[in-house]
Coordinates of C-alpha atoms and ligand atoms in Angstrom, one line a residue:
X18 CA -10.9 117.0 -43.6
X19 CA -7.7 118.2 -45.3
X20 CA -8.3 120.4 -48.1
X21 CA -7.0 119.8 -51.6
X22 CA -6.0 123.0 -53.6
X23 CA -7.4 121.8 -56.6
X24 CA -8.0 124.6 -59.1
X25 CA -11.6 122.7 -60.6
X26 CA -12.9 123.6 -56.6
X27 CA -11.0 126.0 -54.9
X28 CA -11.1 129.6 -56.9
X29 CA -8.6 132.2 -55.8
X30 CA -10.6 135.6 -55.5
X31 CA -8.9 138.5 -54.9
X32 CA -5.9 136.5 -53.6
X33 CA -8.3 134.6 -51.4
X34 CA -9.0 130.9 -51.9
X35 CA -12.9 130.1 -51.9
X36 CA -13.9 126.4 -52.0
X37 CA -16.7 126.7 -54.3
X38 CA -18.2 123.3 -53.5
X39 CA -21.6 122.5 -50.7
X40 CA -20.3 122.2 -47.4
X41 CA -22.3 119.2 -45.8
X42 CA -22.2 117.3 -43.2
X43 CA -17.9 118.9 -42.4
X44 CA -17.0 117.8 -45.8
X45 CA -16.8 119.5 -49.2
X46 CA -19.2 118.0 -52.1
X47 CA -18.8 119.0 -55.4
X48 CA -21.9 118.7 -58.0
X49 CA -22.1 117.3 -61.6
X50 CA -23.5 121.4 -62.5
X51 CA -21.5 124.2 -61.9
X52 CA -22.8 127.9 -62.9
X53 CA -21.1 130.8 -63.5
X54 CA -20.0 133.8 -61.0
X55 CA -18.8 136.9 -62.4
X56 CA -17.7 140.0 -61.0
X57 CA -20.4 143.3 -61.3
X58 CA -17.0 145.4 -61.2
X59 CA -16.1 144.8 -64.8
X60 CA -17.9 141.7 -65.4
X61 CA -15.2 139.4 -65.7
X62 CA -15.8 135.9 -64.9
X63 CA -14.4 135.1 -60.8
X64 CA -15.3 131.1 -60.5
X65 CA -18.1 128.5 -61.4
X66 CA -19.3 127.4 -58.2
X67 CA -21.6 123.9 -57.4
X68 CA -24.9 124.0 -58.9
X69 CA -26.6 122.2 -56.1
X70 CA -30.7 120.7 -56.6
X71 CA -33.1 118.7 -55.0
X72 CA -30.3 115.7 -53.5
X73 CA -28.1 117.8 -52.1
X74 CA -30.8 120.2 -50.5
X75 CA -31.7 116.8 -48.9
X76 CA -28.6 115.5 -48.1
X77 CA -27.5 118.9 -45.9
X78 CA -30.7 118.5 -44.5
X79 CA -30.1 114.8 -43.3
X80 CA -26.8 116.2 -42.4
X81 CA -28.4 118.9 -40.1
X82 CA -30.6 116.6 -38.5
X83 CA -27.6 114.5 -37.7
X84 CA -26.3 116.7 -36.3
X85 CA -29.0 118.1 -34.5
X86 CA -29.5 115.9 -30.9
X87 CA -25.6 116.4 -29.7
X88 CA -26.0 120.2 -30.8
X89 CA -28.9 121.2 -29.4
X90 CA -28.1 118.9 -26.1
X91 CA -24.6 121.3 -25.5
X92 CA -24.9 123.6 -22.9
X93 CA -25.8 127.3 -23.6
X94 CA -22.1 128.4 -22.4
X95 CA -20.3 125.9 -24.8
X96 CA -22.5 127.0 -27.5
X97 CA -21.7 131.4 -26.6
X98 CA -17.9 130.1 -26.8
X99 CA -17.8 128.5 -30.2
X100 CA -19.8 131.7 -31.3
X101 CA -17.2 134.0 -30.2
X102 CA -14.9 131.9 -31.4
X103 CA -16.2 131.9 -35.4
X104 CA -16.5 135.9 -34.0
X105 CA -13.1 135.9 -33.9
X106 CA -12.2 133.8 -37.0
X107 CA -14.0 136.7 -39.0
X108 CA -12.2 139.3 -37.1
X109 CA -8.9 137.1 -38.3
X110 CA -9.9 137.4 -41.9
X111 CA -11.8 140.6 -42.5
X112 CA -9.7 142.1 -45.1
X113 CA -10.2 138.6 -46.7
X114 CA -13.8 138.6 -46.6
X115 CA -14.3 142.1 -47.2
X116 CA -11.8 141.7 -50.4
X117 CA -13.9 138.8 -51.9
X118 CA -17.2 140.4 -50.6
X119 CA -16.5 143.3 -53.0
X120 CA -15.1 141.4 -55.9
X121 CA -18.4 139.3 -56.0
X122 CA -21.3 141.9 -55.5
X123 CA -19.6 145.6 -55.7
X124 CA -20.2 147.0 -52.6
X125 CA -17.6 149.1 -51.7
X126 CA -14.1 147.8 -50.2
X127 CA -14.0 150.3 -47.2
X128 CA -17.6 149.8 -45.9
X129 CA -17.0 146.4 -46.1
X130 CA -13.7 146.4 -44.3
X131 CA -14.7 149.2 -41.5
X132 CA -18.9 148.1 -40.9
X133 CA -19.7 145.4 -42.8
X134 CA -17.5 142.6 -41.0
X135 CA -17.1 143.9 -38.3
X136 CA -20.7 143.6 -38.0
X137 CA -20.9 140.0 -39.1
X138 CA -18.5 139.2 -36.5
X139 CA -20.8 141.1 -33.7
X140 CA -23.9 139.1 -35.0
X141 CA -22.0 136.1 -33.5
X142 CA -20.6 137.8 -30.1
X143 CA -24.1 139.2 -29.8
X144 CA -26.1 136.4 -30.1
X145 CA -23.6 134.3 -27.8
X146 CA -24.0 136.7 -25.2
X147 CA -27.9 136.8 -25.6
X148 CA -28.4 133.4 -25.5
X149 CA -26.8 133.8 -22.1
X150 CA -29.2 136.5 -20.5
X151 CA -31.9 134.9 -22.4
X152 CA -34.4 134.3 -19.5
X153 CA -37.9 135.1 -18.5
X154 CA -38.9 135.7 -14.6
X155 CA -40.7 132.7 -13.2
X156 CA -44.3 133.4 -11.9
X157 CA -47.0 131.8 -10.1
X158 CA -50.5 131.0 -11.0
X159 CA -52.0 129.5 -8.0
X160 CA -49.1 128.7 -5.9
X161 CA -47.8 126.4 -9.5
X162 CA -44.9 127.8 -11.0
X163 CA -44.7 128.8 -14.7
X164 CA -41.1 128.3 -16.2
X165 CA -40.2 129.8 -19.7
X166 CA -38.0 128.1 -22.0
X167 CA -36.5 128.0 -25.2
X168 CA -35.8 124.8 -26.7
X169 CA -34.3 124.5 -30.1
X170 CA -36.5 123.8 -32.8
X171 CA -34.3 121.7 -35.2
X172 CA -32.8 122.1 -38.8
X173 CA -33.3 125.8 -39.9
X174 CA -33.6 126.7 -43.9
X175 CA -31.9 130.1 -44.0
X176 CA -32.5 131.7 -47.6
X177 CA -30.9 134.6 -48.2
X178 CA -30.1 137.6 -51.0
X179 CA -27.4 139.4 -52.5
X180 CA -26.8 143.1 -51.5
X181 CA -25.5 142.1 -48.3
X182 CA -24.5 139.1 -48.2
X183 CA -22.8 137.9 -45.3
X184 CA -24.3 140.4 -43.5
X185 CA -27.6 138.9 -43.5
X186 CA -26.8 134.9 -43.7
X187 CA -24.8 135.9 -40.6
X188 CA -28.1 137.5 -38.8
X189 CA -29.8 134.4 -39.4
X190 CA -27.0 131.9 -38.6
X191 CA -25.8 133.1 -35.4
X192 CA -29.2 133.7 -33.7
X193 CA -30.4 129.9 -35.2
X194 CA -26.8 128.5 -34.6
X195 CA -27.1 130.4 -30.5
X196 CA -30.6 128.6 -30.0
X197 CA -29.3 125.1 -30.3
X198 CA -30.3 124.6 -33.8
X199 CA -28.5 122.8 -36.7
X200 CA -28.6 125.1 -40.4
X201 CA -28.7 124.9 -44.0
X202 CA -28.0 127.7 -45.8
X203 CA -28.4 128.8 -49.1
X204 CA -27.0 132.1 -50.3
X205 CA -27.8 133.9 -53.2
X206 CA -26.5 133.0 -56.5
X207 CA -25.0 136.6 -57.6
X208 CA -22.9 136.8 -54.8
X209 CA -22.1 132.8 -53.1
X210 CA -18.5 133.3 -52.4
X211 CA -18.5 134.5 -49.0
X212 CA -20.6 132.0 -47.1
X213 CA -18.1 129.1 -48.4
X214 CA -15.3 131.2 -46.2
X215 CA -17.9 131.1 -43.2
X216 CA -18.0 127.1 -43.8
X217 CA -14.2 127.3 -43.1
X218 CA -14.6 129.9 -40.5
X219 CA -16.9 127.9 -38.4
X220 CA -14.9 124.9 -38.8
X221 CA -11.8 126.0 -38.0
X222 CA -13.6 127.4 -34.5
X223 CA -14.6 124.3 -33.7
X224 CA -18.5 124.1 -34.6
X225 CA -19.1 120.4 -35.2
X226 CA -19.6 118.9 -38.8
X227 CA -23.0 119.0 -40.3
X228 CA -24.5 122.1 -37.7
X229 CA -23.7 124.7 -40.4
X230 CA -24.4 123.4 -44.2
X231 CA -23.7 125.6 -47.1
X232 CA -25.6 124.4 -50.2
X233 CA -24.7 126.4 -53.2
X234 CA -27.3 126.9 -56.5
X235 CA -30.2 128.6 -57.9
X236 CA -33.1 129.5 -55.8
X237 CA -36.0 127.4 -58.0
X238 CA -33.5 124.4 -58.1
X239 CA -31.7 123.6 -54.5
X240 CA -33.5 126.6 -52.6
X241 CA -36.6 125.4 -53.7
X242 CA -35.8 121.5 -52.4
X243 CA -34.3 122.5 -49.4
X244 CA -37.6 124.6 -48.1
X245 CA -40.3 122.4 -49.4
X246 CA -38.0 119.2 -47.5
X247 CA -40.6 118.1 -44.9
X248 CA -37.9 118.0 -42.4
X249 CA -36.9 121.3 -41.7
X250 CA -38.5 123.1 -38.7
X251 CA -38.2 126.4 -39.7
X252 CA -38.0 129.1 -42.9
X253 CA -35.9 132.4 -42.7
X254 CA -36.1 134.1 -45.5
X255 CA -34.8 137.9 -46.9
X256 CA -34.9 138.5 -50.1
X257 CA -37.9 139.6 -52.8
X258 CA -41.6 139.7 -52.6
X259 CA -41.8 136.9 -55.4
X260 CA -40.0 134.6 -54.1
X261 CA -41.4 135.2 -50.8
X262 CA -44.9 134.0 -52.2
X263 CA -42.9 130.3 -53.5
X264 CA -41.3 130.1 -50.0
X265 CA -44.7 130.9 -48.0
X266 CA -46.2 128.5 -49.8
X267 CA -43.3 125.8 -49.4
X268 CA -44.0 126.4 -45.5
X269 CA -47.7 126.4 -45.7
X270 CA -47.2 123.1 -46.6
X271 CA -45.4 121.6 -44.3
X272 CA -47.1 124.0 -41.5
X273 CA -43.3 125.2 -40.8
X274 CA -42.9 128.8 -39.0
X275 CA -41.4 131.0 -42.1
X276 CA -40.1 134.5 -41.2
X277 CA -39.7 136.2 -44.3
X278 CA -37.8 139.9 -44.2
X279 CA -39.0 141.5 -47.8
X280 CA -38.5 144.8 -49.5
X281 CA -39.1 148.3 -49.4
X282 CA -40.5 151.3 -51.1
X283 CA -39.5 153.1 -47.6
X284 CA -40.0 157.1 -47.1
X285 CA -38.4 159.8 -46.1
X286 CA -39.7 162.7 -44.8
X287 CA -38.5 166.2 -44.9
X288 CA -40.5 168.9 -43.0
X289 CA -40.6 172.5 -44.0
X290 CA -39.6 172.8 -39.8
X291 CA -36.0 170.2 -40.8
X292 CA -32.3 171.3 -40.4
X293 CA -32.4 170.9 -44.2
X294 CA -28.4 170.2 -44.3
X295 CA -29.2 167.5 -42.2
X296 CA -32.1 166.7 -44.5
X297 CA -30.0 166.3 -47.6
X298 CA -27.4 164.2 -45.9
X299 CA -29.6 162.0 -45.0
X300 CA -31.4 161.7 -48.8
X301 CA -27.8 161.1 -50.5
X302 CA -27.0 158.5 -48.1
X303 CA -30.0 156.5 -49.6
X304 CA -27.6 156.0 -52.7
X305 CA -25.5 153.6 -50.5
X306 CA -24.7 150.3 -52.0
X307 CA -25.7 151.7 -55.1
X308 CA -29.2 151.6 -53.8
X309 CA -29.6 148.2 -53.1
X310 CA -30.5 148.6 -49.3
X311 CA -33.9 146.9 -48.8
X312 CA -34.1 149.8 -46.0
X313 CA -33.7 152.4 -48.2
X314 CA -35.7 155.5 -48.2
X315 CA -36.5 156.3 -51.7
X316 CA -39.1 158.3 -52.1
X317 CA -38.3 161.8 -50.7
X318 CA -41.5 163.2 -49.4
X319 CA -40.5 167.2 -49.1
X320 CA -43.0 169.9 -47.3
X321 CA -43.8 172.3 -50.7
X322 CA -42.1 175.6 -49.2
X323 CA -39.2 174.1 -48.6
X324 CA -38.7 171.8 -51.9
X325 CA -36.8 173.5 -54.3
X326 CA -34.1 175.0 -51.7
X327 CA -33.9 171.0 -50.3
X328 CA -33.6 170.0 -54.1
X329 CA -30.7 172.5 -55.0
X330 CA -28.7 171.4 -51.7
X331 CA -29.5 167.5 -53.1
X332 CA -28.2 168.2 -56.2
X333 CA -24.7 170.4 -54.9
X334 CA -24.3 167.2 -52.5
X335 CA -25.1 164.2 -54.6
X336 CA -22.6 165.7 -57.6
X337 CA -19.7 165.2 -55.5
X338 CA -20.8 161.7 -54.8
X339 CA -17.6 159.6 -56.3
X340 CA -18.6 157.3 -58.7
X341 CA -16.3 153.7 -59.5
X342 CA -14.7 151.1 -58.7
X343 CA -15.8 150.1 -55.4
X344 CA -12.1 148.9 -54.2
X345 CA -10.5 152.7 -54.5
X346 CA -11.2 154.1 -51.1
X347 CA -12.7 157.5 -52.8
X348 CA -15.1 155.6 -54.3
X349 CA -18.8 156.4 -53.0
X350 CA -20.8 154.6 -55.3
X351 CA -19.8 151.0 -56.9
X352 CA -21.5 149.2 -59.7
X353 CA -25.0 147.5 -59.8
X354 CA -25.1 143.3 -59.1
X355 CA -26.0 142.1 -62.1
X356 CA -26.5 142.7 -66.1
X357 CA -30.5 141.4 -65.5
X358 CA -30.9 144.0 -62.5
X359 CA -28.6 146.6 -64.2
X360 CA -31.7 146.6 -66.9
X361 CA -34.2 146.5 -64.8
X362 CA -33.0 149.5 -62.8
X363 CA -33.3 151.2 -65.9
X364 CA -36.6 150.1 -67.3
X365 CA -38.1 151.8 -64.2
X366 CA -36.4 155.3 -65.3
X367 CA -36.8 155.4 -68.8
X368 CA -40.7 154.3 -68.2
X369 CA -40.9 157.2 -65.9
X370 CA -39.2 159.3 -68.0
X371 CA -41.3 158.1 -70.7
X372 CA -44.7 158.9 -68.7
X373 CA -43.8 162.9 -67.8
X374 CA -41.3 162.5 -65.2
X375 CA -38.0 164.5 -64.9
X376 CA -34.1 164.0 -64.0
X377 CA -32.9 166.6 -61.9
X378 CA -29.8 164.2 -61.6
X379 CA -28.9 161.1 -63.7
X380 CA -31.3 159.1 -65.4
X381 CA -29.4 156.6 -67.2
X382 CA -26.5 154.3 -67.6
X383 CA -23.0 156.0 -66.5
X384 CA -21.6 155.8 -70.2
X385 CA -18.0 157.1 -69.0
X386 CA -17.9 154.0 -66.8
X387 CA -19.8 151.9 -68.9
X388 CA -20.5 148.4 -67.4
X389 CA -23.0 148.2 -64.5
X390 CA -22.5 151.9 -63.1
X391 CA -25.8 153.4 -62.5
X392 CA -25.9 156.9 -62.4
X393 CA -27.2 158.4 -58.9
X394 CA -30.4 159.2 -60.1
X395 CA -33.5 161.7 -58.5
X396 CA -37.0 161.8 -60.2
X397 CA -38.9 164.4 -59.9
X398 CA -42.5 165.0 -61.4
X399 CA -42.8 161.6 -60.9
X400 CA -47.1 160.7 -61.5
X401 CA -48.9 159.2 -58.2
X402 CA -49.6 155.4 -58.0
X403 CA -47.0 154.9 -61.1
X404 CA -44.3 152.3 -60.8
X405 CA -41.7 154.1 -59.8
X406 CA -43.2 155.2 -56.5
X407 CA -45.1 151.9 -56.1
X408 CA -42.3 149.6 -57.1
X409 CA -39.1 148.5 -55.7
X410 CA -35.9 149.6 -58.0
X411 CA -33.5 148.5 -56.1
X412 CA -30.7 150.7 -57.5
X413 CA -29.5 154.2 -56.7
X414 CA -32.9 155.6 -58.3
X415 CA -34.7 158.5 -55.7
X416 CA -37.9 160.0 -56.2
X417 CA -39.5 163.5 -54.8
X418 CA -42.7 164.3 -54.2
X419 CA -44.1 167.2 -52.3
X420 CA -46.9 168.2 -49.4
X421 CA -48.6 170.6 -48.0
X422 CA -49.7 169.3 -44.8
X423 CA -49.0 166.7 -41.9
X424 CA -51.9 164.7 -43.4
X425 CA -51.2 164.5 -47.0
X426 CA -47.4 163.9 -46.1
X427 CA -48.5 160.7 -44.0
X428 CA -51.1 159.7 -46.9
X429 CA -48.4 159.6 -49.4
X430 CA -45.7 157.8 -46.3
X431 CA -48.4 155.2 -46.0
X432 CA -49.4 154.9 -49.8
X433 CA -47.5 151.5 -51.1
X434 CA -48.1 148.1 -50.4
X435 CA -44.9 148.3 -48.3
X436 CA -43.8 148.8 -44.4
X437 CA -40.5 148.2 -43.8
X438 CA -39.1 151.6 -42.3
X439 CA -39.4 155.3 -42.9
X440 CA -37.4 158.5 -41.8
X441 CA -38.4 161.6 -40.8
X442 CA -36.4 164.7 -40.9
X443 CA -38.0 167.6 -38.6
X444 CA -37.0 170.3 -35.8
X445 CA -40.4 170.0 -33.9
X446 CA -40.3 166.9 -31.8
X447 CA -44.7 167.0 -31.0
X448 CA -44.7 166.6 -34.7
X449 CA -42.3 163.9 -35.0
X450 CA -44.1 162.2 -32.1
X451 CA -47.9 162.7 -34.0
X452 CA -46.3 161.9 -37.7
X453 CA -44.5 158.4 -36.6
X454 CA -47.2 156.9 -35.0
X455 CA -49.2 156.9 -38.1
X456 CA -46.6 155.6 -39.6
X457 CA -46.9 152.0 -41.1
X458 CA -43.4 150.6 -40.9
X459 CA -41.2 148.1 -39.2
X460 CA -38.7 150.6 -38.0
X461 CA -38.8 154.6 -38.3
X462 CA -36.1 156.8 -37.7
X463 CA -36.3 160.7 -36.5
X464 CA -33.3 162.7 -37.9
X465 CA -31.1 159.6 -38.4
X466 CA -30.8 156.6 -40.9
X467 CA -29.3 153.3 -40.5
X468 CA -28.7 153.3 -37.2
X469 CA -29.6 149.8 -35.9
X470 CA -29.1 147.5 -32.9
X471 CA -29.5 144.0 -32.6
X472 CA -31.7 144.3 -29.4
X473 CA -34.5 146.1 -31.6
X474 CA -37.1 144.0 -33.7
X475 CA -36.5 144.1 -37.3
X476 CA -38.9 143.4 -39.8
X477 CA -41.7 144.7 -42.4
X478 CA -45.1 145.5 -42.1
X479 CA -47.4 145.0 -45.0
X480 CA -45.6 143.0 -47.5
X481 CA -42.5 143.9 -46.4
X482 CA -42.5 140.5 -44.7
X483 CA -44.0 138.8 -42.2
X484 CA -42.0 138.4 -38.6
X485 CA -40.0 140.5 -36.3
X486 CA -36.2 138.9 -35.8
X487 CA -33.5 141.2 -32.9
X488 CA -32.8 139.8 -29.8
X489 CA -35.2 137.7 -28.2
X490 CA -37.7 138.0 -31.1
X491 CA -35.3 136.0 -32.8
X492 CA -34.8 134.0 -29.7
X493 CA -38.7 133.4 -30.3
X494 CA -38.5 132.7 -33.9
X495 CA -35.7 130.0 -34.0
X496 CA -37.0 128.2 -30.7
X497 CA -40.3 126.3 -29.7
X498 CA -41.2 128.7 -26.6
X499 CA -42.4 126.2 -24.0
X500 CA -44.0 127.0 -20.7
X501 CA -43.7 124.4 -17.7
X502 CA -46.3 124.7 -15.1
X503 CA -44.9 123.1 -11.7
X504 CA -47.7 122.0 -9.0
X505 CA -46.3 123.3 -5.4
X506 CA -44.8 120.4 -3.1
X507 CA -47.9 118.6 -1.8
X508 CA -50.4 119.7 -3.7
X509 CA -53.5 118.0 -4.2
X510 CA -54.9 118.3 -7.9
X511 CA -59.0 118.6 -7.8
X512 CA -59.5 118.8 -11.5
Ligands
LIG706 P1 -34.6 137.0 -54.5 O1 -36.0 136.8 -53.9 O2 -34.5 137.0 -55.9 O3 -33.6 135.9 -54.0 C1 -33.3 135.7 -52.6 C2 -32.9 134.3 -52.3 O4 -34.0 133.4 -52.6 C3 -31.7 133.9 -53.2 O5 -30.8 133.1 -52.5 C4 -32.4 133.0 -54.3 O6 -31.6 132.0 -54.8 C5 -33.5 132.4 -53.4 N1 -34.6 131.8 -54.2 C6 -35.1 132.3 -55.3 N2 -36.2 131.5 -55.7 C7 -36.4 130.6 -54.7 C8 -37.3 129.6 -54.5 N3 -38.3 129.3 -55.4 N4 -37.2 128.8 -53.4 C9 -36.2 129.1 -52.5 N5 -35.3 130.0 -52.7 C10 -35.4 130.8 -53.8 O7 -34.1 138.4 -53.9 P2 -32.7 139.1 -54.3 O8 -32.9 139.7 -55.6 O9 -31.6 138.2 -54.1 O10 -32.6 140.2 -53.2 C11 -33.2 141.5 -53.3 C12 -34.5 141.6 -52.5 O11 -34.2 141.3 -51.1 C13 -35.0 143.0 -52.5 O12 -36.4 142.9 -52.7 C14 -34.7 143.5 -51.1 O13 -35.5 144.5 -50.7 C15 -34.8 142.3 -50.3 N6 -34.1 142.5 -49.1 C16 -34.8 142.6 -47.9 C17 -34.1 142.7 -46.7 C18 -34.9 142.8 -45.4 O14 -34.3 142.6 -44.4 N7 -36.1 143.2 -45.4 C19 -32.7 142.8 -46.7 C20 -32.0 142.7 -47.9 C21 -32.7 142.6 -49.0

């Protein structure tokens, strides 16, 4: 369909244009309801985009299951090639998306333009080329012949948050998209802009109308309809423990496979035995994205003896941490989403604060900046089982605590009703080996963060989500695994 420049639909961010309409069925559909997106750089408004609900959650759906038989019925090398081909569309347009990324949630330009999309494009490639290897070794059971296979499961929901955004739609799409599925997506209301651009994207390489939909809205109003439709075979969900518990329930319903990827309260470990520079790189990287990295590892766990050496490093390091707007490449740290999360950030602190704990850095607004700059912020003194070692901030808020041996530093590691990952800084590799498999968490890094491969399970223990998604774990999510048990030539069946 030709596309009409109109000003009411198409917004021009950041010199981009963004159709800010649903994207069903290979058409653009406007709503009565718009809502407003603003920018968390300096809050000005960027676009009102389609407030979608209940009929056009059910008309992407019917769309996707339209869609569906001629999709899932192409063959598994046509399906890799249109993959690398929205691979390359993104490749074509990264300083695009990595300009609107920024200008709708704040993340910072250069990670954007150097990891972040380049990323998204590799979820595509690597999921193409997956899809091909995907294969499991026949074997026999009596002379019969078992025969894995993955068939496609049908029209995948794909729900998904704001701190990353086309990051994590993209980890869903591709691996749903690879397995022969059709997809409704629905991206998070702070930060919708992108996802319209990967309606376009796909398009433009060729992946037919109503496989990818992109419905635009608030979660309790179109999210809501789309996962409780009784049509939709299965649930991927990232985003927050609360909505988790409204999305489970949606599937629990309808008996639909949900995997849901939640947050954190992760750890990270410093032992008394650590390269300590190493150590305090590692702790001011947990400020990335302004803290919103489900991943993060905010609670600093630091062996007594060594504790106030590792905090004056921390503090030396994290002070020349660059604070502003995220599109100046010497920025380090950007703004906060949202006003409503800006506050919450700092309700966490000032209760802390409130309740005996200290700031050795930050603890408040950034009044120079003003707006939604956080100040990079470490807690110490911080009271066991209070909130702000319990609960997720999401915002560049770290706490310290300290141990005195292997077993109180795993007690306090394993101590929230969390699991999704956990570092640990050491030079002794016996006690790295003992400490991280007591460990409760989805992934653990020794000596390293962040470093991630889309072979490896991801996922959370605990209430950090239910599922593991990576290679052929996703492979296993997003298909009905079938077994097909062949009789040898001849064979007579006796019961
Ligand atoms: P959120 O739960 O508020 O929203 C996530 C998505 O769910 C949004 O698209 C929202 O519109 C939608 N939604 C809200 N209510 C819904 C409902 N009733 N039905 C259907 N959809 C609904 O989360 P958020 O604030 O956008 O994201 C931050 C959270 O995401 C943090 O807790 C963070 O840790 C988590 N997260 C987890 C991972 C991971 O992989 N484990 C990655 C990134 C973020």
């Amino acid at each position: 369909m030709s596309q009409r420049h109109d000003t009411a639909v198409v917004a021009t961010i950041a010199g981009v244009a963004v159709d800010t309409r649903h994207w069903i069925g290979g058409r653009r559909v406007a709503s009565p309801a718009t809502f407003p997106d603003t920018s968390p750089i300096d809050g000005s408004p960027l676009t009102e985009v389609a407030r979608g609900g209940a009929h056009e959650a059910a008309a992407a759906v019917t769309a996707a299951q339209a869609a569906f038989p001629s999709w899932s019925a192409t063959s598994r090398e046509e399906r890799a090639r249109i993959l690398h081909a929205i691979a390359d569309g993104v490749e074509n347009r990264i300083e695009e998306l990595a300009a609107v990324e920024t200008a709708d949630n704040g993340a910072l330009l250069r990670s954007h333009r150097r990891g972040v999309m380049p990323r998204v494009a590799h979820n595509f490639r690597f999921f193409a080329d997956w899809l091909l290897s995907l294969a499991h070794e026949d074997f026999e059971t009596r002379g019969h012949t078992n025969r894995i296979s993955w068939d496609p499961a049908g029209v995948c929901a794909l729900i998904t948050p704001w701190n990353a955004p086309l990051m994590l739609a993209t980890w869903k799409v591709a691996p749903a998209l690879a397995a022969g599925n059709t997809v409704v997506l629905k991206p998070a209301e702070w930060s919708p802009l992108t996802a319209s651009l990967l309606a376009d994207i796909a398009a433009e390489a060729g992946l037919p109308s109503g496989v990818l939909n992109v419905v635009q809205g608030y979660g309790e109003e179109v999210g809501s309809a789309l996962v409780s439709d009784p049509r939709v075979a299965r649930i991927s969900f990232t985003g927050s423990v609360p909505t988790a518990r409204h999305i489970a329930g949606a599937a629990a319903a309808n008996l639909v496979p949900v995997s849901l990827e939640l947050g954190g309260k992760s750890p990270l470990l410093v032992f008394a035995d650590s390269d300590l520079d190493l150590a305090v790189e590692l702790a001011v990287e947990q400020y990335d994205n302004a803290g919103q990295v489900c991943l993060a590892g905010t609670r600093l766990l630091v062996e007594s003896s060594v504790a106030e050496e590792f905090t004056q490093r921390f503090i030396v390091k994290a002070a020349a941490l660059q604070q502003g707007d995220p599109r100046d490449e010497a920025t380090d740290i950007g703004p906060n989403i949202h006003p409503d999360h800006f506050a919450r950030i700092d309700g966490f602190v000032q209760r802390a604060l409130a309740t005996g704990a200290r700031a050795v850095i930050g603890g408040g607004p950034n009044t120079e900046l003003g707006g939604l700059y956080y100040r990079p912020t470490l807690l110490t003194d911080v009271a066991p089982d209070t909130e702000i070692v319990t609960e997720e901030v999401f915002g560049p808020v770290l706490t310290l605590q300290t141990f005195d041996t292997d077993e109180e530093a795993v007690a306090l590691a394993n101590g929230t009703r969390f699991g999704l990952a956990a570092t640990v800084v050491t030079g002794d590799s016996e006690r790295a080996r003992r400490i991280t498999e007591q460990l409760v968490a989805g992934t653990v890094w020794v000596n390293c963060f962040f470093v991630r491969d889309l072979q490896a399970p991801f996922g959370g223990a605990r209430q950090s989500g239910i599922g593991r998604e990576g290679g052929t774990w996703s492979f296993d999510f997003y298909c009905d695994v079938k077994n097909t048990v062949t009789a040898p030539k001849g064979w007579q069946h006796h019961g």
